[in-house]
Tab-separated table of C-alpha atoms in Angstrom:
chain	number	residue	atom	x	y	z
A	1	TYR	CA	205.234	86.406	139.375
A	2	SER	CA	202.657	84.063	138.571
A	3	ILE	CA	201.444	81.807	140.365
A	4	PRO	CA	201.991	78.841	139.286
A	5	SER	CA	206.275	79.957	139.118
A	6	CYS	CA	205.351	81.813	142.898
A	7	ARG	CA	204.440	78.264	144.184
A	8	ARG	CA	207.168	76.011	142.884
A	9	ALA	CA	210.069	79.248	144.616
A	10	VAL	CA	208.136	78.031	147.470
A	11	ASP	CA	208.281	73.987	147.149
A	12	ASP	CA	211.954	74.114	145.416
A	13	GLU	CA	213.356	76.288	148.212
A	14	MET	CA	210.926	73.775	151.544
A	15	ASN	CA	212.508	70.831	149.682
A	16	VAL	CA	216.110	72.024	149.803
A	17	LYS	CA	215.517	72.918	152.835
A	18	VAL	CA	213.921	70.486	154.144
A	19	SER	CA	217.027	68.401	152.947
A	20	PHE	CA	219.508	70.488	155.009
A	21	VAL	CA	218.049	70.212	157.694
A	22	CYS	CA	217.636	66.780	157.995
A	23	ARG	CA	221.768	66.738	156.768
A	24	THR	CA	222.406	69.402	159.509
A	25	SER	CA	221.071	68.049	162.306
A	26	ILE	CA	221.981	64.353	161.797
A	27	ALA	CA	225.648	66.074	161.729
A	28	HIS	CA	224.861	67.443	165.116
A	29	GLY	CA	224.280	64.513	167.001
A	30	GLY	CA	220.628	64.524	166.548
A	31	THR	CA	218.006	61.853	164.173
A	32	PRO	CA	215.718	62.867	161.479
A	33	GLY	CA	212.704	62.206	164.120
A	34	SER	CA	213.858	64.370	167.524
A	35	SER	CA	212.229	67.367	168.826
A	36	ALA	CA	216.076	69.053	168.222
A	37	ALA	CA	215.592	68.922	164.371
A	38	HIS	CA	211.611	69.210	163.899
A	39	LYS	CA	212.360	72.236	165.939
A	40	LEU	CA	216.065	73.231	164.152
A	41	PHE	CA	213.248	72.717	160.603
A	42	LEU	CA	211.062	75.555	161.125
A	43	ARG	CA	213.414	78.120	162.728
A	44	LYS	CA	215.225	77.136	159.171
A	45	SER	CA	212.430	76.627	157.286
A	46	ARG	CA	210.044	80.079	156.778
A	47	THR	CA	209.724	81.400	153.249
A	48	PRO	CA	211.408	84.365	152.828
A	49	VAL	CA	209.976	87.803	152.592
A	50	ARG	CA	210.427	88.047	149.132
A	51	VAL	CA	209.038	85.318	147.818
A	52	ARG	CA	205.426	85.381	149.843
A	53	GLN	CA	205.267	89.108	148.782
A	54	ALA	CA	205.704	88.242	145.712
A	55	ALA	CA	203.039	85.302	145.815
A	56	ALA	CA	200.582	87.435	147.778
A	57	ASP	CA	201.126	90.346	144.903
A	58	ALA	CA	200.211	87.165	141.987
A	59	SER	CA	196.402	86.110	144.098
A	60	ASP	CA	196.027	89.808	143.755
A	61	ARG	CA	196.820	90.362	140.393
A	62	VAL	CA	194.616	88.131	139.302
A	63	PRO	CA	192.656	88.583	135.749
A	64	HIS	CA	189.626	88.312	135.375
A	65	ASN	CA	187.568	88.277	131.851
A	66	LEU	CA	184.712	90.603	132.082
A	67	SER	CA	182.291	87.512	131.173
A	68	ASP	CA	183.447	85.947	134.452
A	69	LEU	CA	182.457	88.486	136.295
A	70	ALA	CA	179.061	89.411	138.305
A	71	PRO	CA	177.193	92.560	138.138
A	72	ILE	CA	176.954	94.525	140.637
A	73	VAL	CA	173.628	96.671	140.484
A	74	LEU	CA	172.892	100.559	140.783
A	75	SER	CA	170.258	102.393	142.064
A	76	GLY	CA	167.067	100.517	142.732
A	77	ARG	CA	166.015	96.941	144.380
A	78	GLY	CA	168.932	94.941	144.981
A	79	SER	CA	171.155	97.449	144.399
A	80	ASP	CA	175.058	97.217	146.483
A	81	PHE	CA	176.833	100.033	145.425
A	82	ASP	CA	178.833	99.979	148.341
A	83	ALA	CA	180.168	96.029	146.688
A	84	ILE	CA	181.832	98.804	144.083
A	85	PRO	CA	185.921	98.425	144.986
A	86	ALA	CA	187.257	102.299	146.112
A	87	GLU	CA	190.872	100.703	144.123
A	88	ALA	CA	192.264	101.098	141.571
A	89	GLY	CA	190.601	99.348	138.467
A	90	VAL	CA	189.157	98.751	135.828
A	91	TYR	CA	185.076	99.561	134.790
A	92	ALA	CA	182.509	98.790	132.720
A	93	VAL	CA	178.772	100.049	132.578
A	94	TYR	CA	175.497	98.799	131.717
A	95	ASP	CA	172.318	99.894	131.088
A	96	ASN	CA	168.254	98.835	131.557
A	97	ASP	CA	168.751	96.281	128.715
A	98	GLU	CA	172.571	95.091	129.709
A	99	THR	CA	174.153	97.134	126.976
A	100	LEU	CA	177.762	97.613	128.187
A	101	GLN	CA	177.746	101.481	127.245
A	102	TYR	CA	181.732	102.117	128.204
A	103	ILE	CA	184.575	100.361	129.822
A	104	GLY	CA	186.822	102.478	132.086
A	105	LEU	CA	189.513	103.156	133.939
A	106	SER	CA	189.892	104.998	136.859
A	107	ARG	CA	191.910	104.906	140.067
A	108	LYS	CA	189.343	105.093	141.995
A	109	ILE	CA	187.200	103.097	140.813
A	110	LYS	CA	183.653	103.695	142.952
A	111	ALA	CA	184.097	107.843	143.283
A	112	SER	CA	184.070	107.053	138.861
A	113	VAL	CA	181.265	104.943	138.669
A	114	LYS	CA	179.843	107.276	140.807
A	115	LEU	CA	180.026	110.183	139.161
A	116	HIS	CA	179.116	108.643	135.880
A	117	MET	CA	176.018	107.722	137.952
A	118	PHE	CA	175.347	111.898	139.194
A	119	GLU	CA	175.523	112.783	135.301
A	120	LEU	CA	173.997	109.897	133.126
A	121	PRO	CA	171.177	108.192	135.910
A	122	GLU	CA	169.422	106.733	132.805
A	123	LEU	CA	173.092	105.073	131.444
A	124	CYS	CA	173.439	103.706	134.365
A	125	PHE	CA	171.730	100.580	135.596
A	126	SER	CA	174.505	97.879	136.647
A	127	VAL	CA	178.710	97.101	136.535
A	128	ARG	CA	181.207	94.892	136.271
A	129	CYS	CA	184.518	96.031	138.287
A	130	GLU	CA	188.053	94.638	139.241
A	131	ALA	CA	189.897	95.858	141.701
A	132	VAL	CA	193.871	95.631	140.216
A	133	LYS	CA	195.796	96.781	143.296
A	134	SER	CA	199.150	98.713	143.429
A	135	ALA	CA	198.615	98.887	139.396
A	136	THR	CA	201.061	101.472	137.418
A	137	THR	CA	198.624	102.541	134.683
A	138	LEU	CA	200.966	100.357	131.834
A	139	GLU	CA	198.611	97.541	134.374
A	140	LEU	CA	195.381	99.717	134.394
A	141	GLN	CA	195.776	99.900	130.522
A	142	LYS	CA	196.622	96.229	129.370
A	143	GLU	CA	193.751	95.126	131.819
A	144	TRP	CA	191.386	97.850	130.345
A	145	LYS	CA	192.650	96.645	126.715
A	146	LYS	CA	192.113	93.066	127.418
A	147	TRP	CA	188.158	93.808	128.004
A	148	MET	CA	187.824	95.908	125.456
A	149	LEU	CA	189.258	93.091	123.284
A	150	GLU	CA	187.207	90.465	125.038
A	151	HIS	CA	184.303	92.713	124.251
A	152	LEU	CA	184.634	93.791	120.377
A	153	ALA	CA	185.098	90.428	119.948
A	154	GLU	CA	181.847	88.671	121.033
A	155	ASN	CA	180.103	91.423	119.338
A	156	LYS	CA	181.626	92.146	115.894
A	157	GLY	CA	184.200	94.552	116.531
A	158	LYS	CA	181.234	97.478	117.479
A	159	LEU	CA	182.843	99.106	120.435
A	160	PRO	CA	180.820	99.594	123.244
A	161	PRO	CA	178.961	103.431	122.689
A	162	GLY	CA	180.607	105.460	125.251
A	163	ASN	CA	183.795	104.923	124.326
A	164	VAL	CA	182.988	105.602	120.185
A	165	GLN	CA	185.471	108.613	119.191
A	166	GLY	CA	183.912	111.567	119.430
A	167	ASN	CA	182.403	110.810	122.494
A	168	VAL	CA	182.717	112.601	124.955
A	169	LEU	CA	179.612	112.233	127.560
A	170	TRP	CA	181.378	109.373	129.749
A	171	SER	CA	184.767	110.776	129.928
A	172	ASP	CA	185.784	114.265	129.889
A	173	ARG	CA	184.947	115.322	132.728
A	174	LYS	CA	186.105	118.648	133.816
A	175	GLN	CA	188.809	118.019	136.290
A	176	ARG	CA	187.016	120.161	139.630
A	177	THR	CA	189.423	121.826	141.697
A	178	THR	CA	190.890	119.873	145.291
A	179	LYS	CA	190.216	122.897	147.293
A	180	LYS	CA	189.981	121.239	150.114
A	181	ASN	CA	186.106	121.547	152.805
A	182	LEU	CA	185.566	124.609	155.633
A	183	THR	CA	185.405	122.419	159.152
A	184	LEU	CA	182.824	124.666	161.650
A	185	THR	CA	185.063	123.600	164.698
A	186	ASP	CA	188.491	121.724	165.118
A	187	GLY	CA	186.699	118.173	166.277
A	188	SER	CA	188.238	118.368	169.435
A	189	ARG	CA	185.255	118.464	171.479
A	190	SER	CA	182.856	115.237	172.046
A	191	VAL	CA	179.573	118.086	172.782
A	192	VAL	CA	178.845	120.369	170.119
A	193	ASN	CA	175.425	122.954	171.016
A	194	ASP	CA	173.261	123.820	167.504
A	195	SER	CA	173.752	127.160	169.009
A	196	ASP	CA	177.608	126.856	168.288
A	197	ILE	CA	176.998	125.663	164.941
A	198	LEU	CA	174.754	127.797	164.597
A	199	GLU	CA	176.931	130.864	165.015
A	200	ALA	CA	179.850	129.426	163.128
A	201	CYS	CA	177.322	129.050	159.165
A	202	ARG	CA	176.754	133.147	160.046
A	203	GLU	CA	180.756	133.878	160.098
A	204	VAL	CA	181.242	131.225	157.120
A	205	VAL	CA	179.276	133.101	154.648
A	206	ARG	CA	180.084	136.699	155.995
A	207	LEU	CA	183.365	135.328	155.722
A	208	HIS	CA	183.473	134.271	152.138
A	209	LYS	CA	181.746	135.134	148.887
A	210	THR	CA	180.376	131.965	147.670
A	211	VAL	CA	179.567	128.570	150.659
A	212	VAL	CA	178.173	125.544	149.435
A	213	PHE	CA	176.732	123.429	152.255
A	214	MET	CA	176.932	120.026	150.239
A	215	LYS	CA	177.006	116.445	150.415
A	216	GLY	CA	180.721	115.533	150.560
A	217	ALA	CA	183.510	117.189	148.747
A	218	ARG	CA	183.331	118.291	145.234
A	219	SER	CA	185.624	116.609	144.199
A	220	GLU	CA	183.793	113.840	145.498
A	221	PRO	CA	179.414	115.163	146.112
A	222	GLU	CA	177.912	112.165	148.158
A	223	CYS	CA	174.643	112.847	146.004
A	224	ARG	CA	173.475	113.532	142.515
A	225	PHE	CA	172.380	117.270	143.311
A	226	SER	CA	175.428	118.225	145.285
A	227	HIS	CA	176.898	117.518	142.229
A	228	ARG	CA	174.959	119.025	139.986
A	229	VAL	CA	176.134	122.427	142.099
A	230	CYS	CA	178.823	121.762	142.081
A	231	SER	CA	178.560	121.625	138.237
A	232	ILE	CA	176.942	125.043	137.767
A	233	LEU	CA	179.715	126.296	139.207
A	234	ASP	CA	182.639	124.908	138.288
A	235	ASP	CA	181.463	125.651	134.897
A	236	MET	CA	180.907	129.629	135.551
A	237	LEU	CA	184.414	129.437	136.621
A	238	VAL	CA	183.101	130.797	140.081
A	239	ASP	CA	185.401	130.441	143.520
A	240	TYR	CA	183.159	129.120	145.503
A	241	GLU	CA	183.791	127.409	149.327
A	242	THR	CA	181.887	124.057	150.557
A	243	VAL	CA	181.642	122.287	154.306
A	244	ASP	CA	180.364	118.933	154.274
A	245	THR	CA	177.117	118.420	156.221
A	246	LEU	CA	178.282	114.858	156.497
A	247	ASP	CA	181.087	115.136	158.654
A	248	GLU	CA	179.326	114.801	162.155
A	249	VAL	CA	182.855	115.121	163.988
A	250	HIS	CA	183.430	118.592	162.002
A	251	ASN	CA	180.431	120.345	162.002
A	252	HIS	CA	178.036	118.810	163.949
A	253	ASN	CA	174.456	117.727	163.558
A	254	LEU	CA	174.517	120.766	160.425
A	255	ARG	CA	171.906	118.846	158.717
A	256	ASN	CA	169.104	119.735	160.886
A	257	VAL	CA	170.917	123.487	162.056
A	258	LEU	CA	171.042	124.166	158.421
A	259	LYS	CA	166.980	124.065	158.187
A	260	GLN	CA	167.080	126.825	160.777
A	261	PHE	CA	169.946	128.489	159.062
A	262	GLY	CA	168.773	129.727	156.245
A	263	ASN	CA	164.989	128.262	156.770
A	264	TRP	CA	165.000	125.326	153.608
A	265	PRO	CA	164.144	122.126	153.908
A	266	THR	CA	166.946	120.960	151.618
A	267	ILE	CA	171.035	120.119	150.894
A	268	PRO	CA	173.098	121.866	149.109
A	269	GLN	CA	172.017	125.176	150.175
A	270	VAL	CA	174.258	128.038	148.170
A	271	TYR	CA	174.782	131.505	149.624
A	272	HIS	CA	176.349	134.227	147.956
A	273	ASN	CA	177.254	137.395	149.578
A	274	GLY	CA	175.637	136.728	153.247
A	275	GLU	CA	172.525	135.990	151.321
A	276	PHE	CA	170.708	132.629	151.005
A	277	LEU	CA	170.256	131.379	146.969
A	278	GLY	CA	169.133	128.689	146.724
A	279	GLY	CA	169.097	124.958	146.746
A	280	HIS	CA	169.698	122.492	143.620
A	281	ASP	CA	166.708	123.327	142.355
A	282	ILE	CA	166.760	127.218	142.359
A	283	LEU	CA	170.027	127.857	140.836
A	284	ASP	CA	169.250	125.374	137.852
A	285	GLU	CA	166.480	127.556	136.933
A	286	LEU	CA	168.713	130.495	137.239
A	287	GLN	CA	171.427	128.852	135.511
A	288	MET	CA	168.803	128.217	132.627
A	289	SER	CA	167.118	132.349	132.625
A	290	GLY	CA	170.576	133.920	132.260
A	291	GLN	CA	170.586	135.284	135.936
A	292	LEU	CA	173.432	133.131	137.536
A	293	HIS	CA	175.456	133.893	135.313
A	294	ASP	CA	174.387	138.020	135.776
A	295	LEU	CA	174.565	137.566	139.352
A	296	PHE	CA	178.239	136.479	139.175
A	297	LYS	CA	179.720	138.725	136.409
A	298	THR	CA	178.741	142.105	139.069
A	299	ASP	CA	180.414	140.532	141.174
A	300	GLY	CA	183.926	141.467	138.683
A	301	PRO	CA	185.238	138.749	136.470
A	302	GLU	CA	187.249	136.767	139.568
A	303	ASP	CA	184.306	134.943	140.319
A	304	ILE	CA	183.836	134.140	136.179
Protein backbone atom coordinates (compact mmCIF):
# COMPACT_ATOMS: atom_id res chain seq x y z
CA TYR A 1 0.00 0.00 0.00
CA SER A 2 1.00 3.60 -0.57
CA ILE A 3 0.09 6.09 2.14
CA PRO A 4 -2.53 7.87 -0.05
CA SER A 5 -4.19 4.57 -0.93
CA CYS A 6 -4.27 3.58 2.74
CA ARG A 7 -5.84 6.89 3.68
CA ARG A 8 -8.44 6.52 0.93
CA ALA A 9 -9.26 3.03 2.17
CA VAL A 10 -9.75 4.34 5.71
CA ASP A 11 -11.83 7.32 4.56
CA ASP A 12 -14.03 5.19 2.29
CA GLU A 13 -14.67 2.70 5.06
CA MET A 14 -15.47 5.44 7.56
CA ASN A 15 -17.95 7.03 5.15
CA VAL A 16 -19.70 3.73 4.60
CA LYS A 17 -19.90 3.10 8.34
CA VAL A 18 -21.22 6.58 9.11
CA SER A 19 -24.05 6.02 6.65
CA PHE A 20 -24.73 2.50 7.93
CA VAL A 21 -24.67 3.42 11.61
CA CYS A 22 -26.92 6.45 11.16
CA ARG A 23 -29.48 4.37 9.29
CA THR A 24 -29.27 1.56 11.86
CA SER A 25 -29.59 3.84 14.89
CA ILE A 26 -32.58 5.65 13.42
CA ALA A 27 -34.25 2.35 12.49
CA HIS A 28 -33.99 1.29 16.15
CA GLY A 29 -35.69 4.41 17.41
CA GLY A 30 -32.67 6.65 17.79
CA THR A 31 -31.98 10.01 16.29
CA PRO A 32 -28.81 10.97 14.41
CA GLY A 33 -27.70 13.22 17.27
CA SER A 34 -28.65 10.92 20.18
CA SER A 35 -26.08 9.43 22.57
CA ALA A 36 -27.18 5.91 21.60
CA ALA A 37 -26.46 6.64 17.96
CA HIS A 38 -23.09 8.18 18.91
CA LYS A 39 -22.05 5.14 20.98
CA LEU A 40 -23.10 2.77 18.22
CA PHE A 41 -21.10 4.80 15.73
CA LEU A 42 -17.98 4.66 17.91
CA ARG A 43 -18.35 0.92 18.37
CA LYS A 44 -18.91 0.21 14.68
CA SER A 45 -16.51 2.69 13.11
CA ARG A 46 -13.18 1.33 14.36
CA THR A 47 -10.79 0.84 11.47
CA PRO A 48 -9.90 -2.87 10.95
CA VAL A 49 -6.48 -3.96 12.21
CA ARG A 50 -5.34 -4.94 8.72
CA VAL A 51 -6.00 -1.42 7.38
CA ARG A 52 -4.25 0.26 10.33
CA GLN A 53 -1.27 -2.06 9.95
CA ALA A 54 -1.03 -1.42 6.22
CA ALA A 55 -1.00 2.32 6.87
CA ALA A 56 1.67 1.92 9.56
CA ASP A 57 3.84 -0.23 7.29
CA ALA A 58 3.51 2.28 4.49
CA SER A 59 4.55 5.17 6.74
CA ASP A 60 7.56 3.18 7.97
CA ARG A 61 8.70 2.63 4.40
CA VAL A 62 8.44 6.12 2.99
CA PRO A 63 11.65 6.25 0.90
CA HIS A 64 13.95 9.26 0.99
CA ASN A 65 16.32 10.40 -1.69
CA LEU A 66 19.96 10.27 -0.70
CA SER A 67 20.30 14.04 -0.95
CA ASP A 68 17.27 14.59 1.31
CA LEU A 69 18.94 13.06 4.36
CA ALA A 70 21.12 14.98 6.78
CA PRO A 71 24.64 13.55 7.29
CA ILE A 72 25.54 12.05 10.65
CA VAL A 73 29.09 12.91 11.76
CA LEU A 74 31.00 9.81 12.87
CA SER A 75 34.05 11.17 14.66
CA GLY A 76 35.51 14.30 16.21
CA ARG A 77 33.47 17.28 17.32
CA GLY A 78 29.78 17.03 16.58
CA SER A 79 29.80 13.26 16.21
CA ASP A 80 26.46 11.56 16.80
CA PHE A 81 27.08 7.87 16.23
CA ASP A 82 24.08 6.87 18.35
CA ALA A 83 21.79 8.50 15.78
CA ILE A 84 22.56 5.70 13.31
CA PRO A 85 19.69 3.18 13.22
CA ALA A 86 20.49 -0.34 14.35
CA GLU A 87 18.01 -2.08 12.05
CA ALA A 88 18.14 -3.00 8.37
CA GLY A 89 18.51 -0.39 5.66
CA VAL A 90 20.86 1.42 3.29
CA TYR A 91 23.70 3.81 4.05
CA ALA A 92 26.23 6.05 2.30
CA VAL A 93 29.65 6.86 3.77
CA TYR A 94 31.50 10.14 3.10
CA ASP A 95 35.08 11.20 3.76
CA ASN A 96 36.24 14.45 5.35
CA ASP A 97 35.93 16.27 2.00
CA GLU A 98 32.26 15.22 1.75
CA THR A 99 33.09 12.87 -1.11
CA LEU A 100 30.83 9.82 -1.25
CA GLN A 101 33.02 6.74 -0.78
CA TYR A 102 30.58 3.85 -0.56
CA ILE A 103 26.87 3.00 -0.73
CA GLY A 104 25.95 -0.17 1.15
CA LEU A 105 23.01 -2.16 2.44
CA SER A 106 22.91 -4.08 5.69
CA ARG A 107 20.69 -5.96 8.11
CA LYS A 108 22.36 -3.94 10.89
CA ILE A 109 23.31 -0.47 9.68
CA LYS A 110 25.05 0.66 12.88
CA ALA A 111 27.16 -2.50 13.14
CA SER A 112 28.24 -2.24 9.49
CA VAL A 113 29.17 1.43 9.78
CA LYS A 114 31.11 0.71 12.97
CA LEU A 115 33.21 -1.93 11.20
CA HIS A 116 33.91 0.49 8.35
CA MET A 117 35.12 3.03 10.92
CA PHE A 118 37.45 0.45 12.46
CA GLU A 119 38.84 -0.71 9.14
CA LEU A 120 38.88 2.53 7.12
CA PRO A 121 38.89 5.42 9.62
CA GLU A 122 40.48 7.82 7.14
CA LEU A 123 37.52 7.40 4.75
CA CYS A 124 34.70 7.52 7.30
CA PHE A 125 33.78 11.03 8.39
CA SER A 126 29.99 11.04 8.02
CA VAL A 127 27.12 8.82 6.91
CA ARG A 128 23.63 9.19 5.50
CA CYS A 129 21.35 6.26 6.27
CA GLU A 130 17.78 5.10 5.84
CA ALA A 131 16.19 2.37 7.96
CA VAL A 132 13.84 0.05 6.08
CA LYS A 133 11.94 -1.79 8.80
CA SER A 134 10.99 -5.43 8.23
CA ALA A 135 12.54 -5.22 4.77
CA THR A 136 13.03 -8.18 2.49
CA THR A 137 16.29 -8.59 0.61
CA LEU A 138 14.62 -7.36 -2.59
CA GLU A 139 13.35 -4.23 -0.83
CA LEU A 140 16.82 -3.44 0.48
CA GLN A 141 18.31 -3.96 -2.97
CA LYS A 142 15.63 -1.70 -4.47
CA GLU A 143 16.47 1.15 -2.07
CA TRP A 144 20.21 0.65 -2.66
CA LYS A 145 19.69 0.78 -6.42
CA LYS A 146 17.62 3.97 -6.14
CA TRP A 147 20.39 5.70 -4.17
CA MET A 148 23.05 4.49 -6.58
CA LEU A 149 21.12 5.74 -9.63
CA GLU A 150 20.64 9.11 -7.95
CA HIS A 151 24.39 9.37 -7.34
CA LEU A 152 25.24 8.30 -10.92
CA ALA A 153 22.84 10.87 -12.36
CA GLU A 154 24.47 13.64 -10.36
CA ASN A 155 28.06 12.53 -11.05
CA LYS A 156 28.07 11.77 -14.77
CA GLY A 157 27.86 8.03 -14.28
CA LYS A 158 30.84 7.81 -11.92
CA LEU A 159 30.54 5.14 -9.22
CA PRO A 160 31.60 5.77 -5.60
CA PRO A 161 35.18 4.42 -5.20
CA GLY A 162 34.10 1.70 -2.78
CA ASN A 163 31.50 0.37 -5.22
CA VAL A 164 33.87 0.09 -8.18
CA GLN A 165 34.29 -3.52 -9.30
CA GLY A 166 37.48 -4.98 -7.86
CA ASN A 167 37.58 -2.64 -4.83
CA VAL A 168 37.26 -5.00 -1.87
CA LEU A 169 38.14 -2.54 0.90
CA TRP A 170 34.52 -2.01 1.85
CA SER A 171 32.67 -5.18 0.96
CA ASP A 172 35.11 -8.07 1.27
CA ARG A 173 35.04 -8.41 5.04
CA LYS A 174 35.72 -11.86 6.44
CA GLN A 175 32.80 -13.54 8.14
CA ARG A 176 33.59 -13.85 11.82
CA THR A 177 32.51 -16.91 13.74
CA THR A 178 29.37 -16.53 15.82
CA LYS A 179 30.93 -18.23 18.84
CA LYS A 180 29.52 -16.62 21.97
CA ASN A 181 31.54 -14.82 24.62
CA LEU A 182 32.54 -16.68 27.76
CA THR A 183 31.11 -15.27 30.99
CA LEU A 184 32.78 -15.26 34.40
CA THR A 185 29.55 -15.52 36.45
CA ASP A 186 25.96 -16.51 35.77
CA GLY A 187 24.79 -12.94 36.37
CA SER A 188 22.43 -13.84 39.21
CA ARG A 189 24.32 -12.01 41.98
CA SER A 190 23.94 -8.25 42.40
CA VAL A 191 27.23 -8.02 44.30
CA VAL A 192 30.38 -9.82 43.18
CA ASN A 193 33.76 -9.45 44.84
CA ASP A 194 36.79 -8.55 42.73
CA SER A 195 38.56 -11.59 44.20
CA ASP A 196 35.87 -13.85 42.67
CA ILE A 197 36.31 -12.24 39.26
CA LEU A 198 40.08 -12.54 39.56
CA GLU A 199 39.79 -16.26 40.31
CA ALA A 200 37.37 -16.70 37.41
CA CYS A 201 39.92 -15.08 35.08
CA ARG A 202 42.54 -17.57 36.21
CA GLU A 203 40.14 -20.44 35.58
CA VAL A 204 39.19 -19.26 32.07
CA VAL A 205 42.83 -18.83 31.05
CA ARG A 206 43.68 -22.25 32.50
CA LEU A 207 40.86 -24.06 30.68
CA HIS A 208 41.22 -22.46 27.25
CA LYS A 209 44.29 -22.31 25.03
CA THR A 210 43.75 -18.77 23.66
CA VAL A 211 41.57 -16.17 25.38
CA VAL A 212 40.93 -12.55 24.39
CA PHE A 213 39.57 -10.12 26.97
CA MET A 214 38.02 -7.46 24.74
CA LYS A 215 35.33 -4.80 24.42
CA GLY A 216 32.26 -6.32 22.78
CA ALA A 217 32.01 -9.61 20.90
CA ARG A 218 34.13 -10.94 18.05
CA SER A 219 31.18 -10.48 15.68
CA GLU A 220 30.71 -6.88 16.81
CA PRO A 221 33.74 -5.36 18.58
CA GLU A 222 33.15 -2.12 20.48
CA CYS A 223 36.58 -0.59 19.89
CA ARG A 224 39.03 -0.58 17.00
CA PHE A 225 41.78 -2.22 19.07
CA SER A 226 39.57 -5.19 19.93
CA HIS A 227 38.56 -5.32 16.27
CA ARG A 228 42.22 -5.38 15.26
CA VAL A 229 43.09 -8.26 17.60
CA CYS A 230 40.14 -10.35 16.36
CA SER A 231 41.11 -9.62 12.75
CA ILE A 232 44.68 -10.81 13.34
CA LEU A 233 43.56 -14.06 14.97
CA ASP A 234 40.82 -14.63 12.39
CA ASP A 235 43.31 -14.14 9.53
CA MET A 236 45.46 -16.85 11.09
CA LEU A 237 42.44 -19.16 11.64
CA VAL A 238 43.21 -19.35 15.36
CA ASP A 239 40.58 -20.97 17.56
CA TYR A 240 40.12 -18.57 20.46
CA GLU A 241 37.63 -17.58 23.17
CA THR A 242 36.48 -14.08 24.07
CA VAL A 243 35.33 -12.36 27.27
CA ASP A 244 33.46 -9.05 27.06
CA THR A 245 34.89 -6.54 29.54
CA LEU A 246 31.83 -4.29 29.02
CA ASP A 247 29.42 -6.93 30.33
CA GLU A 248 28.94 -5.72 33.90
CA VAL A 249 26.15 -8.22 34.58
CA HIS A 250 28.32 -11.32 34.12
CA ASN A 251 31.84 -9.85 34.40
CA HIS A 252 31.53 -7.30 37.19
CA ASN A 253 34.34 -4.70 37.29
CA LEU A 254 36.45 -6.83 34.95
CA ARG A 255 38.13 -3.83 33.29
CA ASN A 256 39.73 -2.90 36.63
CA VAL A 257 40.41 -6.46 37.73
CA LEU A 258 42.33 -7.13 34.50
CA LYS A 259 44.89 -4.45 35.39
CA GLN A 260 45.82 -6.57 38.39
CA PHE A 261 45.40 -9.92 36.65
CA GLY A 262 47.65 -9.22 33.68
CA ASN A 263 49.64 -6.31 35.03
CA TRP A 264 48.69 -4.54 31.82
CA PRO A 265 46.78 -1.22 31.73
CA THR A 266 44.82 -1.49 28.49
CA ILE A 267 42.23 -3.65 26.74
CA PRO A 268 42.23 -5.95 24.80
CA GLN A 269 44.47 -8.52 26.47
CA VAL A 270 45.40 -11.82 24.84
CA TYR A 271 46.40 -14.95 26.79
CA HIS A 272 47.88 -18.05 25.21
CA ASN A 273 48.70 -21.33 26.93
CA GLY A 274 47.99 -19.75 30.30
CA GLU A 275 50.31 -16.78 29.84
CA PHE A 276 49.79 -13.15 28.91
CA LEU A 277 50.74 -12.64 25.27
CA GLY A 278 50.05 -8.93 24.84
CA GLY A 279 47.67 -6.22 23.75
CA HIS A 280 46.83 -5.10 20.24
CA ASP A 281 50.14 -3.29 19.70
CA ILE A 282 52.23 -6.29 20.73
CA LEU A 283 50.15 -8.61 18.54
CA ASP A 284 50.68 -6.21 15.62
CA GLU A 285 54.45 -6.34 16.13
CA LEU A 286 54.48 -10.13 16.52
CA GLN A 287 52.44 -10.52 13.34
CA MET A 288 54.66 -8.21 11.30
CA SER A 289 57.80 -10.03 12.44
CA GLY A 290 56.32 -13.47 11.75
CA GLN A 291 56.71 -14.53 15.37
CA LEU A 292 52.97 -14.79 15.94
CA HIS A 293 52.58 -17.30 13.13
CA ASP A 294 55.49 -19.32 14.48
CA LEU A 295 53.97 -19.25 17.95
CA PHE A 296 50.64 -20.70 16.85
CA LYS A 297 52.25 -23.03 14.34
CA THR A 298 54.08 -24.84 17.15
CA ASP A 299 50.71 -25.66 18.71
CA GLY A 300 49.61 -27.81 15.79
CA PRO A 301 47.72 -27.41 12.52
CA GLU A 302 44.33 -27.13 14.22
CA ASP A 303 45.23 -23.64 15.48
CA ILE A 304 46.43 -22.06 12.22
